[in-house]
PDB file of C-alpha atoms in Angstrom:
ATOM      1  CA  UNK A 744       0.000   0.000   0.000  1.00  0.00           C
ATOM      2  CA  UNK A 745       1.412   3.897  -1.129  1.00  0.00           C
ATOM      3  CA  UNK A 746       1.597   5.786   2.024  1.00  0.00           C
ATOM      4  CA  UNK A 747       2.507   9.331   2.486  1.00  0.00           C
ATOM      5  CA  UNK A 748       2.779  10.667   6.326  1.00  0.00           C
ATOM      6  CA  UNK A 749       3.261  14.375   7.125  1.00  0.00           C
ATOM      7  CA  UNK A 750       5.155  15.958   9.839  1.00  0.00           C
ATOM      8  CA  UNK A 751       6.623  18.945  11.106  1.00  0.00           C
ATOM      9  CA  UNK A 752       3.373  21.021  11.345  1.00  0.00           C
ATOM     10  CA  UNK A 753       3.349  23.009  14.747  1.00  0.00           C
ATOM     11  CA  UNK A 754       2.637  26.219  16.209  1.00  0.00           C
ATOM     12  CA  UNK A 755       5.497  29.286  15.186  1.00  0.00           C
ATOM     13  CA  UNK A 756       5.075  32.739  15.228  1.00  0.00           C
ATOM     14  CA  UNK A 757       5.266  35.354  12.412  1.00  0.00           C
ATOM     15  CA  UNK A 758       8.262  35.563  10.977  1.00  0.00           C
ATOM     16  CA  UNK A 759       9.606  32.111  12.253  1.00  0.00           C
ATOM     17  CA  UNK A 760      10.348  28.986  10.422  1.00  0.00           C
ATOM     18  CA  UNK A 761       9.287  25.595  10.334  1.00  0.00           C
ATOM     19  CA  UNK A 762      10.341  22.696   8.194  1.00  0.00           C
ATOM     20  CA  UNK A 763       7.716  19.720   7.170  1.00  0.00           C
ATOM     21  CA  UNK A 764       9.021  16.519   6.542  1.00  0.00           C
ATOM     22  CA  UNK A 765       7.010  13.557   3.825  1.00  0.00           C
ATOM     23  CA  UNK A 766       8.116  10.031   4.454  1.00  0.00           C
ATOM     24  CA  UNK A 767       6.803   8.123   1.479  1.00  0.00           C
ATOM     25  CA  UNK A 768       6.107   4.196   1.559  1.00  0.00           C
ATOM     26  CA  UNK A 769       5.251   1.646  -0.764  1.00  0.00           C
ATOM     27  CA  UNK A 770       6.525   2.955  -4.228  1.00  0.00           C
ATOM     28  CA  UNK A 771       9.734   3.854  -6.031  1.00  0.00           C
ATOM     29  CA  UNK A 772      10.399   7.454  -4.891  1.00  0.00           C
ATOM     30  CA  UNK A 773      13.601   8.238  -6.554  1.00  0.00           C
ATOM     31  CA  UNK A 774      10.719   7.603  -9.830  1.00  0.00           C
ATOM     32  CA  UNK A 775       8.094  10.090  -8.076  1.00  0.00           C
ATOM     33  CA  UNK A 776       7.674  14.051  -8.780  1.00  0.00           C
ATOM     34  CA  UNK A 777       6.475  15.376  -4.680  1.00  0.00           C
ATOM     35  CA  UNK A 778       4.381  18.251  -4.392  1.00  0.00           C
ATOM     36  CA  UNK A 779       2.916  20.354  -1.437  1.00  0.00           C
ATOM     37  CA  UNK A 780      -0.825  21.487  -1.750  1.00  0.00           C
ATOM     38  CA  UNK A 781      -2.121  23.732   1.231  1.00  0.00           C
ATOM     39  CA  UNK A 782      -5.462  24.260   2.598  1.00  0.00           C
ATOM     40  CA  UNK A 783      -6.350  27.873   5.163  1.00  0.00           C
ATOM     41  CA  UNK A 784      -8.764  26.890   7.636  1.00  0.00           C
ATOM     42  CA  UNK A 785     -12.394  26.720   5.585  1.00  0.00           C
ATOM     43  CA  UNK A 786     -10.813  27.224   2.292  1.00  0.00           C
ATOM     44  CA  UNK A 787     -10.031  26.002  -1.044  1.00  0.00           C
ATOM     45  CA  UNK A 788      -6.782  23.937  -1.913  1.00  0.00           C
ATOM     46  CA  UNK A 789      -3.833  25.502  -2.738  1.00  0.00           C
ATOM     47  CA  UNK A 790      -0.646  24.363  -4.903  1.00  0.00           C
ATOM     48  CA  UNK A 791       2.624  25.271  -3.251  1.00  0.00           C
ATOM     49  CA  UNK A 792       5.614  23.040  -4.710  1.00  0.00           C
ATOM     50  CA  UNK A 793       6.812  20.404  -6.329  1.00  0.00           C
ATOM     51  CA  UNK A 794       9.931  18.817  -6.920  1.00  0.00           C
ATOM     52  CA  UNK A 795      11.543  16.980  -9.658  1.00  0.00           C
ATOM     53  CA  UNK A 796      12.057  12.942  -9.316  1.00  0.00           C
ATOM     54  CA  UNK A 797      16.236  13.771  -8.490  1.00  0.00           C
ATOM     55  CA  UNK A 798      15.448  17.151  -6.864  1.00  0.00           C
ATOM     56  CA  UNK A 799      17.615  18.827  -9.769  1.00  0.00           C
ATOM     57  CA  UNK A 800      13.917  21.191 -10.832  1.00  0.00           C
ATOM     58  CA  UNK A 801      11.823  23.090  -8.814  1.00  0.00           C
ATOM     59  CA  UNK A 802       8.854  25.377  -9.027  1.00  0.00           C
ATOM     60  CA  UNK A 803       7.050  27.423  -6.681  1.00  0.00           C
ATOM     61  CA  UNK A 804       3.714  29.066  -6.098  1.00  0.00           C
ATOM     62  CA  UNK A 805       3.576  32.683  -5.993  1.00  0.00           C
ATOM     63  CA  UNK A 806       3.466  33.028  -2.279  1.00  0.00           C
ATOM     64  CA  UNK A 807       6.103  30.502  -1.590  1.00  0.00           C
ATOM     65  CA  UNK A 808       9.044  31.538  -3.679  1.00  0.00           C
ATOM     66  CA  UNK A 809      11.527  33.214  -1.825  1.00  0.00           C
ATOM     67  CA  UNK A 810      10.407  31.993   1.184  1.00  0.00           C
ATOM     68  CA  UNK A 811       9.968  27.948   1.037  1.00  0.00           C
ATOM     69  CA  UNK A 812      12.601  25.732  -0.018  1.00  0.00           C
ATOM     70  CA  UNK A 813      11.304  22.382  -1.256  1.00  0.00           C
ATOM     71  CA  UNK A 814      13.582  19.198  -1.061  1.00  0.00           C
ATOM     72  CA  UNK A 815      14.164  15.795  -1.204  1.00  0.00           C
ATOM     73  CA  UNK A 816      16.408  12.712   0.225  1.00  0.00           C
ATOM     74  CA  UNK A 817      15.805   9.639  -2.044  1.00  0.00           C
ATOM     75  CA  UNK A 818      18.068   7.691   0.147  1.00  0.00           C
ATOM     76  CA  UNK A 819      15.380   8.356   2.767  1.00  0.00           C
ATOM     77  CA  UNK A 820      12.317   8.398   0.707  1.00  0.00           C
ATOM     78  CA  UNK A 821      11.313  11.608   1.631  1.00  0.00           C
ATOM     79  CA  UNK A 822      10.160  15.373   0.868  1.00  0.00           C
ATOM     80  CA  UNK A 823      10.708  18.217   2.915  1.00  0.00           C
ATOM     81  CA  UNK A 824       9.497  21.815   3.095  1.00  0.00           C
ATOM     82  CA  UNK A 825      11.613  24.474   4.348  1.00  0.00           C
ATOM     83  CA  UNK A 826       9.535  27.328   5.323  1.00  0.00           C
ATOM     84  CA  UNK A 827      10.935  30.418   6.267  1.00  0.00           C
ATOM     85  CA  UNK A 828       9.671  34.295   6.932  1.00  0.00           C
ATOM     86  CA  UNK A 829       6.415  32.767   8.221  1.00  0.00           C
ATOM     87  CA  UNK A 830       3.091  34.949   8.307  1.00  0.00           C
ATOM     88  CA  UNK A 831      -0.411  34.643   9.327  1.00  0.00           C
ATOM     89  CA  UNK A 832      -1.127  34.097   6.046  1.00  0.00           C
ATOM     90  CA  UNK A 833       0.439  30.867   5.787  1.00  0.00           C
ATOM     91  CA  UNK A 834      -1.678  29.198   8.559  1.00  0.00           C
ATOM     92  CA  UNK A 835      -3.391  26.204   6.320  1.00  0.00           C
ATOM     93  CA  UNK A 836      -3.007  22.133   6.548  1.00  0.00           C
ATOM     94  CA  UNK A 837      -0.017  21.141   4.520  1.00  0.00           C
ATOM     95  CA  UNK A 838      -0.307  17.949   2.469  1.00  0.00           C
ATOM     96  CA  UNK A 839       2.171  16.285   0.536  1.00  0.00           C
ATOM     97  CA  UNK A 840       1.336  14.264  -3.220  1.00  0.00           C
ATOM     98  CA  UNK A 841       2.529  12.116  -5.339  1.00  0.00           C
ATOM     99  CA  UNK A 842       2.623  14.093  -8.595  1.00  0.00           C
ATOM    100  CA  UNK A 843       2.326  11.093 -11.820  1.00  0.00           C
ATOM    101  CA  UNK A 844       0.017  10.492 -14.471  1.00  0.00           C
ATOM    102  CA  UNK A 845      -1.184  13.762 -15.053  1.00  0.00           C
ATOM    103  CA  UNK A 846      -2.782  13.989 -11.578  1.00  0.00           C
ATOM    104  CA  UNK A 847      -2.332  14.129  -7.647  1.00  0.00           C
ATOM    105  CA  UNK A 848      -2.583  10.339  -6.389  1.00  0.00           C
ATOM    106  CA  UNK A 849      -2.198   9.593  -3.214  1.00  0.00           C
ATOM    107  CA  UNK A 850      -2.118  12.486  -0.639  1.00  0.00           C
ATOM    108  CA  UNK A 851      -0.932  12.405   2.769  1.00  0.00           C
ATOM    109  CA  UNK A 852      -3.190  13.401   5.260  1.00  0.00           C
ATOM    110  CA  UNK A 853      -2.166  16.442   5.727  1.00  0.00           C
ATOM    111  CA  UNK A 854      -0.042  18.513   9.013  1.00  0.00           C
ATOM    112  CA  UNK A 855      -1.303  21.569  10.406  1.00  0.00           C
ATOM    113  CA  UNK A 856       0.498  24.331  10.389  1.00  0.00           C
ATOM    114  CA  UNK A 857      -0.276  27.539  13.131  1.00  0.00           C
ATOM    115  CA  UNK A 858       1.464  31.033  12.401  1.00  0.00           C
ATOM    116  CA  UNK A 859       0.496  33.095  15.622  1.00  0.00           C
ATOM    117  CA  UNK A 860       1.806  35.204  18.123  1.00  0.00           C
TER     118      UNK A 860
ATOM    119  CA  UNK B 691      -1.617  32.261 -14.740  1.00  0.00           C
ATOM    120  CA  UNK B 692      -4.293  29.725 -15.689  1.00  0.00           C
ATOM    121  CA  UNK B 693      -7.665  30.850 -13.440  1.00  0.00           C
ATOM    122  CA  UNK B 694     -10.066  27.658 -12.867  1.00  0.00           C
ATOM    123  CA  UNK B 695     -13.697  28.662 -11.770  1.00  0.00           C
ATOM    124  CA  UNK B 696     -15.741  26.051 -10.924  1.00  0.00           C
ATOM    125  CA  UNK B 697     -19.785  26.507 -10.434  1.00  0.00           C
ATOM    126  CA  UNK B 698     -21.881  26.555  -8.630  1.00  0.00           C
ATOM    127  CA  UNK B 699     -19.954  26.906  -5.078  1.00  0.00           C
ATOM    128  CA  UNK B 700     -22.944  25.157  -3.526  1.00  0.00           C
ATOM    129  CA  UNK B 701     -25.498  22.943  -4.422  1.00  0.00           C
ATOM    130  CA  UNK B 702     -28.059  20.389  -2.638  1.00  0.00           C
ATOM    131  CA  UNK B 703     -29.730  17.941  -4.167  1.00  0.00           C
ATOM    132  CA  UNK B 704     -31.395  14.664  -3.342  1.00  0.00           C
ATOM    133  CA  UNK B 705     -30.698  10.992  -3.406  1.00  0.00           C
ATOM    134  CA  UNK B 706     -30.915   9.639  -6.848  1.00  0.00           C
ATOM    135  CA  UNK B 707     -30.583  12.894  -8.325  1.00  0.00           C
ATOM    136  CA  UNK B 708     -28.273  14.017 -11.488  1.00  0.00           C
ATOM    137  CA  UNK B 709     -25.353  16.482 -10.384  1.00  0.00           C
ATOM    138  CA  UNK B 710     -22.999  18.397 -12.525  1.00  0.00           C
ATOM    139  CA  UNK B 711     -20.762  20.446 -11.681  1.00  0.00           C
ATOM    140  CA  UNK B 712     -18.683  22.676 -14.584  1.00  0.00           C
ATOM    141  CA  UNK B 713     -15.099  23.944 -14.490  1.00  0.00           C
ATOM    142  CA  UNK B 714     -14.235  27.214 -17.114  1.00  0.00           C
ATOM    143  CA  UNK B 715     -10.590  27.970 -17.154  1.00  0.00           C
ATOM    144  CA  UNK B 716      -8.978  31.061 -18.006  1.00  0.00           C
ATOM    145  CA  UNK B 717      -7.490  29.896 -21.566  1.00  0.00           C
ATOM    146  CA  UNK B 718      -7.446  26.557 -22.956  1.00  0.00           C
ATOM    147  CA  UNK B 719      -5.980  23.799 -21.452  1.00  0.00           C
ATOM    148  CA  UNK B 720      -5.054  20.248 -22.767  1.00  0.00           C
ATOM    149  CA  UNK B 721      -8.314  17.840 -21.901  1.00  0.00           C
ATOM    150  CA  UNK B 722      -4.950  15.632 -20.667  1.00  0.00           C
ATOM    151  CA  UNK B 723      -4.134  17.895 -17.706  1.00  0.00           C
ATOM    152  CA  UNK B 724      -7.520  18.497 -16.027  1.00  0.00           C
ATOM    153  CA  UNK B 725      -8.082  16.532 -12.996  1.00  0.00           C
ATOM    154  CA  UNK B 726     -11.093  16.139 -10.539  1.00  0.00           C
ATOM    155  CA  UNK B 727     -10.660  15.356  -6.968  1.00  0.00           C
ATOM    156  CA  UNK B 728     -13.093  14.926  -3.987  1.00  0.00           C
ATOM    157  CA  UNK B 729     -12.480  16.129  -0.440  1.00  0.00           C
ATOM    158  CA  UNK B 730     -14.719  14.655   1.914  1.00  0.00           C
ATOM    159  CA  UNK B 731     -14.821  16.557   5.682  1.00  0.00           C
ATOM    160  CA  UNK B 732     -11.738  16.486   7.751  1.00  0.00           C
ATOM    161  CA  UNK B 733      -9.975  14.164   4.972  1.00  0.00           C
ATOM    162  CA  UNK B 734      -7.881  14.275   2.288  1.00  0.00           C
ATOM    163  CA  UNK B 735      -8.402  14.819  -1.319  1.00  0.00           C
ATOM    164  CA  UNK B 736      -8.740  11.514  -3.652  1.00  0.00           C
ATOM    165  CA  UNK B 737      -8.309  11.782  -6.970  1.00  0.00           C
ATOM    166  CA  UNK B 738     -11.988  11.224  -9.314  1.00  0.00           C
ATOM    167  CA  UNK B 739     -11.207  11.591 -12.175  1.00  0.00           C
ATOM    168  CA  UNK B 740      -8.158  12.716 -14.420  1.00  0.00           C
ATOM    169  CA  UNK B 741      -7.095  13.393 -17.912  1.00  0.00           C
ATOM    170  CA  UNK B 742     -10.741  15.016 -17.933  1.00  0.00           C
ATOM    171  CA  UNK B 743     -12.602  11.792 -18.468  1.00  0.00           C
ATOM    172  CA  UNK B 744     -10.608   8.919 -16.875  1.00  0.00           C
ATOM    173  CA  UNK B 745     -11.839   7.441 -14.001  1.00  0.00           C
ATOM    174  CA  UNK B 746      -9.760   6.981 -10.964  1.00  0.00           C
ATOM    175  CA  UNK B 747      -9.368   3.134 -10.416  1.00  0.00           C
ATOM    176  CA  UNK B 748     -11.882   1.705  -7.723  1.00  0.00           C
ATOM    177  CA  UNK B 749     -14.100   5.244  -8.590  1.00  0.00           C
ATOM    178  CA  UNK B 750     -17.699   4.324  -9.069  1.00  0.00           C
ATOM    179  CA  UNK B 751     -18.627   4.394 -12.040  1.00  0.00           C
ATOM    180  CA  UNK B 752     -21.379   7.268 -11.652  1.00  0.00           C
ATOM    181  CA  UNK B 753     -18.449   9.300 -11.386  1.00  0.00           C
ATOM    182  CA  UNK B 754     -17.618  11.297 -15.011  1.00  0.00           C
ATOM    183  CA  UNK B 755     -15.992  13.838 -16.613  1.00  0.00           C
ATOM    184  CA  UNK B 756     -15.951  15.408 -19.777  1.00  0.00           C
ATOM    185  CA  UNK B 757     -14.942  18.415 -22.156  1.00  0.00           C
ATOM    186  CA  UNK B 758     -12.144  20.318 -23.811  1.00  0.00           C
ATOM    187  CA  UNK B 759     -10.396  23.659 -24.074  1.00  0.00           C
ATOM    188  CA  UNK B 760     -11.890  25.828 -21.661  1.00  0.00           C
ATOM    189  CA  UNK B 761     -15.028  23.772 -19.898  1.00  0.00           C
ATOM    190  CA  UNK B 762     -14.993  20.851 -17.917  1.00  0.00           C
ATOM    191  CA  UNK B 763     -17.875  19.005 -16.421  1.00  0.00           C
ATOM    192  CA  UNK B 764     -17.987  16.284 -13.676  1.00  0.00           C
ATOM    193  CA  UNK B 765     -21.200  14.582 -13.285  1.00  0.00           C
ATOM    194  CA  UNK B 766     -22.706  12.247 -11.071  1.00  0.00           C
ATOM    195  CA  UNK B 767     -25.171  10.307 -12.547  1.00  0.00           C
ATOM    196  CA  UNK B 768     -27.341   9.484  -9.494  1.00  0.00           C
ATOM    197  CA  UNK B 769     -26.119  11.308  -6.044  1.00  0.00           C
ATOM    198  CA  UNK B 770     -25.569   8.799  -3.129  1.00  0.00           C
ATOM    199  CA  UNK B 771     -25.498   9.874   0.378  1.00  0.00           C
ATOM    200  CA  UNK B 772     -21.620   9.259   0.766  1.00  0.00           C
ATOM    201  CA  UNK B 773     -21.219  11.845  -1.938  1.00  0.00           C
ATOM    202  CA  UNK B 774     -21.301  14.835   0.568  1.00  0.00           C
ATOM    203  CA  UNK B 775     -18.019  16.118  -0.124  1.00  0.00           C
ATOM    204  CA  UNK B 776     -16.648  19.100  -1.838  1.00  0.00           C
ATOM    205  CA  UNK B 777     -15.377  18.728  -5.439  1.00  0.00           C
ATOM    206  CA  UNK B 778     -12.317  20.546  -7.018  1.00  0.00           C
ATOM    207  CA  UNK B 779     -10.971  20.424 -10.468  1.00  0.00           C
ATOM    208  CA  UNK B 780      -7.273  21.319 -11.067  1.00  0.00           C
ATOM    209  CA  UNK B 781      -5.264  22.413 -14.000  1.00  0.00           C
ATOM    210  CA  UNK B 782      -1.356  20.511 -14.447  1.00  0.00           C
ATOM    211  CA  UNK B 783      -0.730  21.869 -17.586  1.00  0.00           C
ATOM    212  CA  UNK B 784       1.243  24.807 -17.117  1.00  0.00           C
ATOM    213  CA  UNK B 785       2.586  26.591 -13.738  1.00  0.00           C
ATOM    214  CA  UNK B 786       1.556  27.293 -11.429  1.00  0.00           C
ATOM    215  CA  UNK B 787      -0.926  24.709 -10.748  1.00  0.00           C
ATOM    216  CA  UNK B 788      -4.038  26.018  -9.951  1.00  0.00           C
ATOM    217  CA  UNK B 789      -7.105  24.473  -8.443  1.00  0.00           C
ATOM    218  CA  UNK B 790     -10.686  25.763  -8.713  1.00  0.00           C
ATOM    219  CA  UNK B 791     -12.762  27.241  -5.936  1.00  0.00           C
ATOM    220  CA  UNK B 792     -14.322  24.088  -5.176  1.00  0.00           C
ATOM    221  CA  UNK B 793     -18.138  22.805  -5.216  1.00  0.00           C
ATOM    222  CA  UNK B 794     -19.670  21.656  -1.669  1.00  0.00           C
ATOM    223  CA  UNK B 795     -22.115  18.863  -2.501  1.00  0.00           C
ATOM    224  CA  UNK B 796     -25.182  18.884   0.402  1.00  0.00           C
ATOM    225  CA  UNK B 797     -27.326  16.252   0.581  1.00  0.00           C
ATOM    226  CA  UNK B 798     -30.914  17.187   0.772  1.00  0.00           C
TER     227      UNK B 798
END
């Protein structure tokens, strides 16, 4: 069975950093694209990242670049998210995705993320 | 950036009734990188359907999709009560990835 298990998620304050981690199971990750979808409390989803299958490409949302880092260790079959510079605006459930076949299949279920004083 | 905008935001129907639920995009997008997904409360998403019209394996099959270019329709042919979920359609043809608003499905 493909399983995907978020962690990391916690309470910071603005302008702090947190990093999420992705520990993938049950597939070939060194053959998977990762990606980071967020969701603000009562809203819609959001794309955030993803990451090439050697971590060599990258691409960012918007309202992550400059401030996230996505990343990956094969040799540990998992994704991370670096998040620095945090803001209110960030508060959301992070989930992490397999990115193949033209679609988003399976998601982890998901780490909350607080950004608070 | 490629806008999806799904409609309506809301709808309730009944048991046994006929749903759809249409995605416009901004500019046309490849029928191959259109993807539905379902998001039942306090879960995940699961993918329903992708490449607009491909069903998800172990998807019911009253679960579709169609259309090209610039509208997108899922459809469920007759609504169960398990269906209460919200339903979002997503664009992976060019960055960034965008997802629509989302539909919330009520059971009446």
């Amino acid at each position: 069975e493909v399983q995907l298990v978020e962690s990391g998620g916690g309470l910071v304050q603005p302008g702090g950093s947190l990093r999420l981690s992705c520990a993938a199971s049950g597939l070939i990750f060194s053959d998977c694209v990762m990606t980071w979808v967020r969701q603000a409390p009562g809203k819609g989803l959001e794309w955030v990242s993803v990451v090439s299958e050697r971590g060599d490409r990258t691409y960012y949302a918007d309202s992550a670049r400059g401030r996230f880092t996505i990343s990956r260790d094969n040799s540990k079959n998992t994704v991370y998210l670096q998040m620095n510079s945090l803001r209110v605006e960030d508060t959301a459930v992070y989930y992490c995705a397999n990115w193949g076949n033209r679609k988003f299949d399976p998601w982890g279920q998901g780490t909350l993320v607080t950004v608070s004083s | 950036d490629i806008q999806l905008t799904q409609s309506p935001p809301f709808l309730s129907a009944s048991v046994g009734d006929r749903v759809t639920i249409t995605c416009r995009a901004s500019q046309g997008i490849s029928s191959s990188y259109l993807a539905w997904y379902q998001q039942k409360p306090g879960k995940a998403p699961t993918v329903l359907i992708y490449r607009a019209s491909t069903l998800q394996s172990g998807v019911p099959s009253r679960f579709s999709g169609s259309g090209s270019g610039t509208e997108f329709t899922l459809t469920i042919s007759s609504l169960r009560p398990e269906d209460l979920a919200t339903y979002y359609c997503q664009q992976v043809d060019s960055y960034p990835l965008t997802f629509g608003g989302g539909t919330k499905v009520e059971i009446k």
